[in-house]
XYZ file of C-alpha atoms in Angstrom:
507
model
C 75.608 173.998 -3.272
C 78.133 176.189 -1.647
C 76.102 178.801 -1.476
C 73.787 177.189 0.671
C 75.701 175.493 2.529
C 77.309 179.251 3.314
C 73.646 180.112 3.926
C 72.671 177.335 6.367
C 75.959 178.037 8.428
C 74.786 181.680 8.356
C 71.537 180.842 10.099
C 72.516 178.193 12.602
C 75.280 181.315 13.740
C 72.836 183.738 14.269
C 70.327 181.146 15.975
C 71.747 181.843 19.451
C 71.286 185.275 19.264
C 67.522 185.043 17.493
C 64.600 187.085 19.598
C 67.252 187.987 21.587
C 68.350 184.709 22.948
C 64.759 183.689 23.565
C 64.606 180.977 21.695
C 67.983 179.824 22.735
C 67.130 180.054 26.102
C 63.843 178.356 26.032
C 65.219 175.386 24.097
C 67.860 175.106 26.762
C 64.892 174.820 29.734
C 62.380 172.868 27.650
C 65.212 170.198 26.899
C 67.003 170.083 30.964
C 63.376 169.970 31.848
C 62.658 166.361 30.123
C 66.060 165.433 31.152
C 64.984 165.959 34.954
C 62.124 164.317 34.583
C 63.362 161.203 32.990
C 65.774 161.130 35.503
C 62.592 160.421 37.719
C 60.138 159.598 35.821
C 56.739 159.651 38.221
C 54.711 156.267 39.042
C 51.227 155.994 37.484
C 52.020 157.050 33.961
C 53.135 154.874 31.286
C 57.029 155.836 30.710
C 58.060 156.232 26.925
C 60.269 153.540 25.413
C 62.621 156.275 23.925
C 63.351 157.886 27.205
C 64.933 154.328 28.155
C 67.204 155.237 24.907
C 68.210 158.477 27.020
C 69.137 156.776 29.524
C 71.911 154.761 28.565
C 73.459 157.424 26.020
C 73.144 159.842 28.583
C 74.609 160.422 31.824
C 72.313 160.850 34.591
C 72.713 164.618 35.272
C 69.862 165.024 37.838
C 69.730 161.796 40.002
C 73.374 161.613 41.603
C 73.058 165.239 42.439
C 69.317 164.738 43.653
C 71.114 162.215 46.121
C 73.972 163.820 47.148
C 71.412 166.865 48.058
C 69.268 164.747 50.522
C 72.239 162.962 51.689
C 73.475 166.499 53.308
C 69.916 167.346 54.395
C 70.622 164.462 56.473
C 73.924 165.248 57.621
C 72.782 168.536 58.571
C 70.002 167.683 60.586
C 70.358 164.027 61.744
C 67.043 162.082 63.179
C 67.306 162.175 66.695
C 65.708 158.925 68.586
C 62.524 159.771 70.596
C 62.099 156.427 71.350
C 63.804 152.638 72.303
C 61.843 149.726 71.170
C 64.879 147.875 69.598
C 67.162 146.405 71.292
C 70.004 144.851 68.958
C 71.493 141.094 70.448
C 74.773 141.470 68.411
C 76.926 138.415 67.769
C 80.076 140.444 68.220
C 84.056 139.778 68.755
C 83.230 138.750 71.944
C 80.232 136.429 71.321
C 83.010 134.629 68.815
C 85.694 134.770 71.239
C 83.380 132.916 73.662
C 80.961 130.277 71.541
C 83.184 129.872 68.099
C 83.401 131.139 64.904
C 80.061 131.552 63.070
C 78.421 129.760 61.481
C 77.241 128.312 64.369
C 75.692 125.046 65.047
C 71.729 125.580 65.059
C 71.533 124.548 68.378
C 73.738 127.228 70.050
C 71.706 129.288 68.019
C 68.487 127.750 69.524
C 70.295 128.522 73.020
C 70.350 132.407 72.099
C 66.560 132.856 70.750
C 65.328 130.683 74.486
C 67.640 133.215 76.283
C 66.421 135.674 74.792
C 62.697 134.701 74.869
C 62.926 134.175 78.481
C 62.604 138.015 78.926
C 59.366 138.162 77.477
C 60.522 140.250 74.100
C 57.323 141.310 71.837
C 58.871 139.592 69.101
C 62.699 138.449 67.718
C 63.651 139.264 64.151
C 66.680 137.184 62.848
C 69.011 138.957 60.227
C 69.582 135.673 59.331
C 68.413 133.038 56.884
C 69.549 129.128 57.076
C 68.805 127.671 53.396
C 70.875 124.616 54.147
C 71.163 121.692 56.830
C 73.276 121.930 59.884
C 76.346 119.400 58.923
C 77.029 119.024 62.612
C 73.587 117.840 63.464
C 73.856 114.603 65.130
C 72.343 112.401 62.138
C 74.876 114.154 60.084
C 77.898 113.084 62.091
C 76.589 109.584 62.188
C 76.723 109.723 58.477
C 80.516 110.452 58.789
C 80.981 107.747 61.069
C 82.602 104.177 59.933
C 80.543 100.900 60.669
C 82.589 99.927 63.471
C 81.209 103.236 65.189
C 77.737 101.148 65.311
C 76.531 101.585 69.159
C 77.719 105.754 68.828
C 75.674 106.030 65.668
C 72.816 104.258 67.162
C 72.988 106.419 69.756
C 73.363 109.762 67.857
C 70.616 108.997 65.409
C 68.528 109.134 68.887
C 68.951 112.456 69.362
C 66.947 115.275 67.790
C 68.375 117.314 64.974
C 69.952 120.771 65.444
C 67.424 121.834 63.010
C 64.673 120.193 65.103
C 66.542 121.833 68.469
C 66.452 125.101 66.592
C 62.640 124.908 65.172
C 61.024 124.098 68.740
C 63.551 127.328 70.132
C 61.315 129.417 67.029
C 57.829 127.665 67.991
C 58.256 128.898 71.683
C 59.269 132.578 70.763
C 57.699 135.348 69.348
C 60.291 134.331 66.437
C 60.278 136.353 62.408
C 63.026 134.598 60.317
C 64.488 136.761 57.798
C 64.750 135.711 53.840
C 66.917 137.370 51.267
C 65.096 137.867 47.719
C 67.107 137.148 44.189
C 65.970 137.654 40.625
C 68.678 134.555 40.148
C 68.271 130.747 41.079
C 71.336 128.813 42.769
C 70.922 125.339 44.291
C 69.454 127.303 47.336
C 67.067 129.246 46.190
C 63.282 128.793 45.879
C 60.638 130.341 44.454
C 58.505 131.028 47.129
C 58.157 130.966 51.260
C 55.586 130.636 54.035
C 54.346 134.388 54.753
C 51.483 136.666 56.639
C 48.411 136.540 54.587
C 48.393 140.806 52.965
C 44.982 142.562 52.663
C 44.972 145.052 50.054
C 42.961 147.808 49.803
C 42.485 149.224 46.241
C 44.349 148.187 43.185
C 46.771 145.559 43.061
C 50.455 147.221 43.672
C 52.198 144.096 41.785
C 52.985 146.221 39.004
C 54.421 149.139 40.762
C 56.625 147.403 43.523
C 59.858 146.115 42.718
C 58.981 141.978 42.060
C 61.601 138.741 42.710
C 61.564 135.469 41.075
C 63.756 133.468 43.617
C 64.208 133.624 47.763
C 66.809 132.409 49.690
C 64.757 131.343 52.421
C 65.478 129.299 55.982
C 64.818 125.380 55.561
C 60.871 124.602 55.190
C 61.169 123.116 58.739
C 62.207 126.744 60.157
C 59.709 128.756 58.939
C 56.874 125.832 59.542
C 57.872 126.836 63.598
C 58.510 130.499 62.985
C 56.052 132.925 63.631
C 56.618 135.082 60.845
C 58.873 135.559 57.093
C 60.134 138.673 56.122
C 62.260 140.167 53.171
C 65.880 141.698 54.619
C 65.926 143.314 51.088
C 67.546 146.593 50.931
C 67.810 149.697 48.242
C 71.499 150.518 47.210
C 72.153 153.557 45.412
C 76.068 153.902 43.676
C 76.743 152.011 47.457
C 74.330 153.800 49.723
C 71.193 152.705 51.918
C 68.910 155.456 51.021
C 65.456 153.590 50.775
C 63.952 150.531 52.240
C 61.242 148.766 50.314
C 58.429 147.935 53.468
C 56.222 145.756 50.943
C 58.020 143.605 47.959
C 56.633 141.022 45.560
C 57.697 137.324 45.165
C 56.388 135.637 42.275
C 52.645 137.025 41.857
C 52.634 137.457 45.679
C 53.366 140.420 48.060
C 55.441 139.625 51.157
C 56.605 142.124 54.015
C 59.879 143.095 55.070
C 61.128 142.660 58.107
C 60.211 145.321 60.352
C 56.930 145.453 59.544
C 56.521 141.403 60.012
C 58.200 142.096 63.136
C 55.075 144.494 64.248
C 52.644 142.545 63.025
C 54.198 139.483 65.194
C 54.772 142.038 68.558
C 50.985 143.346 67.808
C 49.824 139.603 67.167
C 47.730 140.916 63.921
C 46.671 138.312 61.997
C 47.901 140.491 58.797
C 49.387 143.180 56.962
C 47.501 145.450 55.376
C 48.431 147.542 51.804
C 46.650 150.762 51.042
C 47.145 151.378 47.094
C 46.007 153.697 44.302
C 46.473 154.043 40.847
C 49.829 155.436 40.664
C 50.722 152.709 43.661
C 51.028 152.034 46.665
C 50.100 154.986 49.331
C 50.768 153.270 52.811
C 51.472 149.662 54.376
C 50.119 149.125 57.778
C 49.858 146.846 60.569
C 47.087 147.203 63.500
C 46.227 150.792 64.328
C 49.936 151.738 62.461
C 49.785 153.323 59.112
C 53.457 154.074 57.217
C 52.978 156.436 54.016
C 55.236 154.548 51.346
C 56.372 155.756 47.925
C 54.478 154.660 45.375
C 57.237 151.330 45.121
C 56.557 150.593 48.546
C 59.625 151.615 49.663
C 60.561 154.631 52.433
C 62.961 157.033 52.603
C 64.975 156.780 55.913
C 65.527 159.277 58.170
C 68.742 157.951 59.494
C 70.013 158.829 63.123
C 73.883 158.519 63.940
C 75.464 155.592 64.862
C 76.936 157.335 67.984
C 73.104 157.756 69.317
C 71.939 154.518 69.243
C 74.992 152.274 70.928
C 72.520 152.060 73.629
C 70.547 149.661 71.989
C 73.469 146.495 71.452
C 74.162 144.152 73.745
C 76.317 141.490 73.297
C 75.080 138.085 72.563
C 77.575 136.344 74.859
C 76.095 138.490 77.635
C 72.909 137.282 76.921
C 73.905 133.732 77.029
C 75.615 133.912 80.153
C 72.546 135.858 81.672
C 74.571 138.718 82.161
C 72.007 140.950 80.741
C 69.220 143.690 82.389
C 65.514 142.122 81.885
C 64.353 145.319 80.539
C 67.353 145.981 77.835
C 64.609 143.007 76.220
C 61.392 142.835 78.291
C 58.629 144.565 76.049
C 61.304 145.096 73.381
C 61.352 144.125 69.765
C 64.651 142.006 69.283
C 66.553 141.979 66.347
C 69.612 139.052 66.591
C 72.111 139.724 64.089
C 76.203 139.780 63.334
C 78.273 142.559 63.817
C 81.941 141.113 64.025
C 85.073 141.743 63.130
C 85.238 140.067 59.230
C 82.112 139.333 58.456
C 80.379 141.088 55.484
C 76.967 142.758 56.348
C 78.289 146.245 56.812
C 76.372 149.042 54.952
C 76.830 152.659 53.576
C 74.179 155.521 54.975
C 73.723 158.965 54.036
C 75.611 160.521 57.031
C 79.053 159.393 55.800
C 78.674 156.108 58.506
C 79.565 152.546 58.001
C 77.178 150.372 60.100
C 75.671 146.870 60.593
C 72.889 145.420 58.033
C 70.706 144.682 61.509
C 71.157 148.316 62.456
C 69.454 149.151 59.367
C 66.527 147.280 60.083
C 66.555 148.769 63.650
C 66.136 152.348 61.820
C 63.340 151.291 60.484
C 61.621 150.301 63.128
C 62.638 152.971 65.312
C 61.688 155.692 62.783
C 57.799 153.765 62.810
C 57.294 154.850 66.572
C 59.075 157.815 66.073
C 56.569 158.483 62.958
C 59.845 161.018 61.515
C 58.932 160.025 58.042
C 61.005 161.270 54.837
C 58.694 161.791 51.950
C 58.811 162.567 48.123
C 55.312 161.944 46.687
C 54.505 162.131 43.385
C 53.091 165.910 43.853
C 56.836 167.073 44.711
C 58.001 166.181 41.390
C 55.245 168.244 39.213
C 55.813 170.962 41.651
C 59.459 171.166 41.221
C 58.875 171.127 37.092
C 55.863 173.737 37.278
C 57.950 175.755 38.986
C 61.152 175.727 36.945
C 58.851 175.875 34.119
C 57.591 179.176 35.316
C 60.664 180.659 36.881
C 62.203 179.744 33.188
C 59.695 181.334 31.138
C 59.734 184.381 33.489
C 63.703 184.939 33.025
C 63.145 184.702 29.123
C 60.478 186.871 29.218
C 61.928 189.358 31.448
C 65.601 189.290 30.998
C 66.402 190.396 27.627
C 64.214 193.710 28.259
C 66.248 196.526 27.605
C 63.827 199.041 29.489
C 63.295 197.273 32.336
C 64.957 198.265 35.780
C 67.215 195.241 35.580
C 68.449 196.157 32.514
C 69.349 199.436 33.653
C 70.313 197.595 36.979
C 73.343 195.589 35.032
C 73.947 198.622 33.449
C 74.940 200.197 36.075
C 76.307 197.069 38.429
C 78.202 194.667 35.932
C 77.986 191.811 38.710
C 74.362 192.331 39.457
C 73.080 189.912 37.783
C 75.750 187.395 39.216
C 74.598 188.118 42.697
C 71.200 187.837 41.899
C 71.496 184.368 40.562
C 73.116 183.622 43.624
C 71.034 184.740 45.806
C 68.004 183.180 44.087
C 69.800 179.698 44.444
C 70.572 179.992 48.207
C 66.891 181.208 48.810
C 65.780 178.313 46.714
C 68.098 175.927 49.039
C 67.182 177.674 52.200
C 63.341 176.880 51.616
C 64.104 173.052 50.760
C 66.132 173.011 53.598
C 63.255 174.402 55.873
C 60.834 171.858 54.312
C 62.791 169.158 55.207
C 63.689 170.423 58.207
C 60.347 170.682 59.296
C 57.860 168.794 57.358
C 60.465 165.879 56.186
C 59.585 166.344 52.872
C 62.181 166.217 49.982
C 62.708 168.574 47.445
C 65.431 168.656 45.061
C 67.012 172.033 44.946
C 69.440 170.720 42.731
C 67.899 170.509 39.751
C 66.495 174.110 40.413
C 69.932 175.139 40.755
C 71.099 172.936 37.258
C 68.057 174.398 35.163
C 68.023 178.016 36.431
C 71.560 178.406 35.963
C 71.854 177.000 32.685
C 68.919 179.449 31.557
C 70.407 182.336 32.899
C 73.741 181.347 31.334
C 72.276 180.880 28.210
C 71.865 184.406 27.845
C 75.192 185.439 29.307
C 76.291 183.403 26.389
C 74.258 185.494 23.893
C 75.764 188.524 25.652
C 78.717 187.812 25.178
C 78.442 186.925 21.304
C 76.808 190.502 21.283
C 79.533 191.793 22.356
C 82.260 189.962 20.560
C 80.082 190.662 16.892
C 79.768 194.898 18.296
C 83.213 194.469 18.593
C 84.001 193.378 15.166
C 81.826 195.740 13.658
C 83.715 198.590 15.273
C 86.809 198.042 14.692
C 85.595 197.661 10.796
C 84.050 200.907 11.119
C 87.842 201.775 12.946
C 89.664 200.782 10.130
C 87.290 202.355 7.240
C 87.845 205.372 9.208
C 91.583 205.196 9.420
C 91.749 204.669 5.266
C 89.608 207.418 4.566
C 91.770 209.139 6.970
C 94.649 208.059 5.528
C 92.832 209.116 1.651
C 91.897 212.728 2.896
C 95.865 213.492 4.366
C 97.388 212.642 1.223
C 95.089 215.217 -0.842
C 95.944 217.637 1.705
C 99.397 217.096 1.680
C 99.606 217.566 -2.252
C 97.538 220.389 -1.784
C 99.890 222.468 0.604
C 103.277 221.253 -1.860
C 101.400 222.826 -4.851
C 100.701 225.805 -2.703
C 103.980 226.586 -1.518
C 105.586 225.896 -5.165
C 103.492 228.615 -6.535
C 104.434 231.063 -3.799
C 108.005 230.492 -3.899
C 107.534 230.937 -7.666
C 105.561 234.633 -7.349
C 108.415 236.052 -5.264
C-alpha cells in the first residue's frame, strides 16, 4: 500500500513537467476556457445545469474584469452628443423651494405636464409612477372633515379629484407614464398594465428576455388618459448602469421601456415592433427606427458625460412660471423627472459619474438619434474563444521547442520572453480598443490577457521545476564527486608515507 501510494505521488510530481509541460499547459487553457465561457454563457443554447454548480463555488473570474474593461473603454473615449431631442424638466432644489416638498399634490403636477404641453413637445415621459390615491384630493379631505363641516364637504365633494385634474392634464398631452416592474407583490403592485400593442417578427422572445410577475403601475385612471406605459426598469451590475433592457416581459406579455414608448408616442405609431431569432431577440423598432438589441433585449449604453449634457435641464419651477424658451421644448421629447437634493433616484455609470435616474433614460434616447450603438453579439464571444483556443494551442505547440529561434531567442535574452508576453497583451488591447473605438463593438481583452498569461506561465512554472530538479541532480553528482575525491586523496596520501619510510630506511 505504501508502495503505491509512493508511486502515485511519484506520477502526479512529474505530471507538470510531462511532454514538456504540454499537457500541463493545455489543461490549464482547456479548463480557463470553460470558465470564460460560463462566465457568459451565449443565448440560443441550452446552458448545462452543472455549470450553475460553478457558479456559486466559484468566483466569477472573467465577468467583473470583462466590466471593468468596457467601463474604461468608456472613460477613454466618452460618447459625444450629435444631437438634442431631450430636454429634461427637472423638479430640482428650486422647484421644491418654490411649490413644496414632493410628493406633490396631482394637481400641481397636472399644472407642470399643461405647461409643458403648451409648447407643443412630441411627447412627455414621466419618471414617475402614482400607484396610490392623492390623500389631498378634495373628496379625501372631506373624508377628514367632522359632520359639523357639512356645507364645506358638500362643497368639496363638488369638485373634481386631483386624480381626475391630473388624468384630463395626460389626455391633452402627448403624455407616456412610467411603471416600475417587481418579481415581488406588495399591496401596490399588480400584475399587469395598459400598454402599446408589440408586433413580433419571428419567434417569440419570452423566453430569452428577462420576464416580471408584478408592476408597480400609476392608478388605472392614469394610464386609461395616458397615451402610452413604459417599463423605467434598469440593469445594475455590482452598482453600475451598464445595460438597459429596451423590450421586457410582464406576465406572458412583452411591454416597452420607456424611451422607446416615448418614440412610438412622438412618431404616433400605432406599435412597437420586435425583430427576433432563435437565439433572441435581434432589434426592437418603432416607425422607420430600428435599434440592434442583445439577444435579452437589452443595449449596451454608450454613455456621454454629465458635464455635456447640462444643456438639456431646465428647471421645473421655470417652466411653471413661464420663464422658459419655447424651443428648449417645442419639437422636443420631454422627460419630467426629480433631481433634488435628498431624494433617491441617483445612479452609478461607467465613467466614474453619479447622475439622475431620468438622465439615464435621456441617454437612451439620445444615443437612438445619435445611432452610437455599443454591441456584443453572440459572434464576439465564439470569436474571442476560437481565438484563445488557437493562440493557446499555438504557444504549446511552439514554446517548448528547443530548436526553434525562440528557444535560442531566451537563450540568449533571459527577459525575452517577458517582453514578448507583454507586448502581445498591449497589441491585443490596442486592437479592442480600436474596435470599440471605431465600430462600438465590445471585445473583452481581458480574458485574452487572463488565459494567455496563465498558459504562458504555466510553462514558466515547468521551467522553473526544470531547473530546481537540474539543480538537485548536480549538486548529487557534486557531492559523489567530492567523496570519490575525498577516497582517491587518502590512497595517495598513504601511498607517499610508505614511500618516504622506505627511502629514509635505504639511506
Amino acid at each position: 500500500m505504501k508502495l503505491f501510494r509512493n508511486s502515485w505521488i511519484s506520477s502526479l510530481k512529474k505530471l507538470p513537467r510531462a511532454y514538456k509541460g504540454r499537457l500541463m499547459a493545455f489543461a490549464v487553457l482547456f479548463g480557463l476556457s470553460v470558465l470564460n465561457l460560463c462566465s457568459e454563457w451565449p443565448h440560443g443554447i441550452p446552458r448545462p445545469a452543472l455549470l450553475d454548480t460553478y457558479d456559486n463555488i466559484l468566483p466569477d473570474t472573467f465577468g467583473r474584469p470583462r466590466q471593468l474593461l468596457f467601463d474604461h473603454f468608456q472613460r477613454w473615449f466618452p460618447r459625444i452628443p450629435a444631437s438634442e431631442p431631450v430636454t429634461i424638466v427637472a423638479i430640482d432644489d428650486r422647484t421644491l423651494a418654490a411649490v413644496g416638498q414632493w410628493p406633490w399634490p396631482r394637481n400641481k403636477l397636472a399644472a407642470l405636464i399643461d405647461a409643458i404641453a403648451a409648447q407643443k413637445p412630441l411627447a412627455i415621459g414621466l419618471d414617475i409612477y402614482m400607484p396610490e390615491a392623492d390623500q389631498t384630493s378634495p373628496d379625501k379631505v372631506a373624508d377628514n372633515l367632522p359632520p359639523s363641516a357639512a356645507s364645506l364637504i358638500t362643497g368639496l365633494r363638488a369638485l373634481p379629484s386631483h386624480e381626475t385634474v391630473l388624468a384630463r392634464a395626460l389626455r391633452a398631452a402627448p403624455s407616456v407614464l412610467g411603471a416600475a416592474a417587481s418579481d415581488h407583490a406588495t399591496a401596490d403592485t399588480s400584475t399587469d398594465m395598459r400598454s402599446a400593442p408589440i408586433l413580433v417578427h419571428g419567434g417569440s422572445p419570452l423566453g430569452s428576455v428577462e420576464r416580471f410577475d408584478y408592476v408597480l403601475a400609476s392608478l388605472p385612471e392614469l394610464q386609461a388618459a395616458a397615451h402610452g406605459q413604459a417599463m423605467l426598469n434598469v440593469a445594475l451590475e455590482q452598482g453600475t448602469v451598464r445595460r438597459i433592457p429596451l423590450i421586457m416581459g410582464l406576465g406572458n406579455k412583452l411591454v416597452p421601456g420607456l424611451p422607446i414608448e416615448m418614440l412610438r408616442v412622438a412618431t404616433r405609431s400605432p406599435m412597437v415592433e420586435v425583430f427576433a431569432g432563435t437565439s433572441g431577440v435581434r432589434a426592437v423598432g418603432v416607425a422607420d427606427v430600428q435599434v440592434p438589441t442583445q439577444p435579452d433585449g437589452e443595449i449596451w449604453l454608450h454613455f456621454a458625460s454629465i458635464h455635456s449634457t447640462q444643456n438639456r435641464y431646465v428647471s421645473a419651477r421655470d417652466v411653471l412660471q413661464g420663464q422658459v424658451a419655447a424651443d428648449r421644448i417645442r419639437n422636443k421629447l420631454v422627460l419630467v423627472g426629480l433631481t433634488g437634493t435628498g431624494l433617491p433616484d441617483v445612479r452609478a455609470t461607467p465613467l466614474g459619474e453619479q447622475v439622475p435616474g431620468i438622465e439615464i433614460q435621456a441617454q437612451i434616447i439620445e444615443t437612438i438619434f445619435d445611432g452610437r450603438f455599443l454591441q456584443r453579439p453572440a459572434w464576439i464571444k465564439w470569436g474571442e474563444s476560437a481565438f484563445i483556443m488557437a493562440f493557446g494551442l499555438l504557444v504549446i505547440w511552439y514554446l517548448p521547442r528547443t530548436d526553434s529561434r525562440f528557444a535560442a531567442l531566451i537563450r540568449r535574452v533571459p527577459k525575452a520572453s517577458a517582453m514578448l508576453g507583454i507586448t502581445l497583451n498591449l497589441l491585443s488591447l490596442l486592437v479592442c480598443v480600436l474596435l470599440f473605438r471605431y465600430f462600438g463593438l465590445l471585445v473583452d481583452a481581458a480574458s485574452i490577457f487572463i488565459i494567455g498569461s496563465a498558459v504562458m506561465g504555466s510553462f514558466f512554472s515547468t521551467a522553473i521545476l526544470d531547473d530546481d530538479a537540474k539543480n538537485k541532480r548536480d549538486m548529487a553528482h557534486a557531492q559523489a564527486g567530492d567523496r570519490e575525491k575525498s577516497g582517491t586523496g587518502k590512497i595517495f596520501d598513504g601511498a607517499l608515507a610508505r614511500w618516504k619510510r622506505i627511502h629514509r630506511t635505504s639511506k
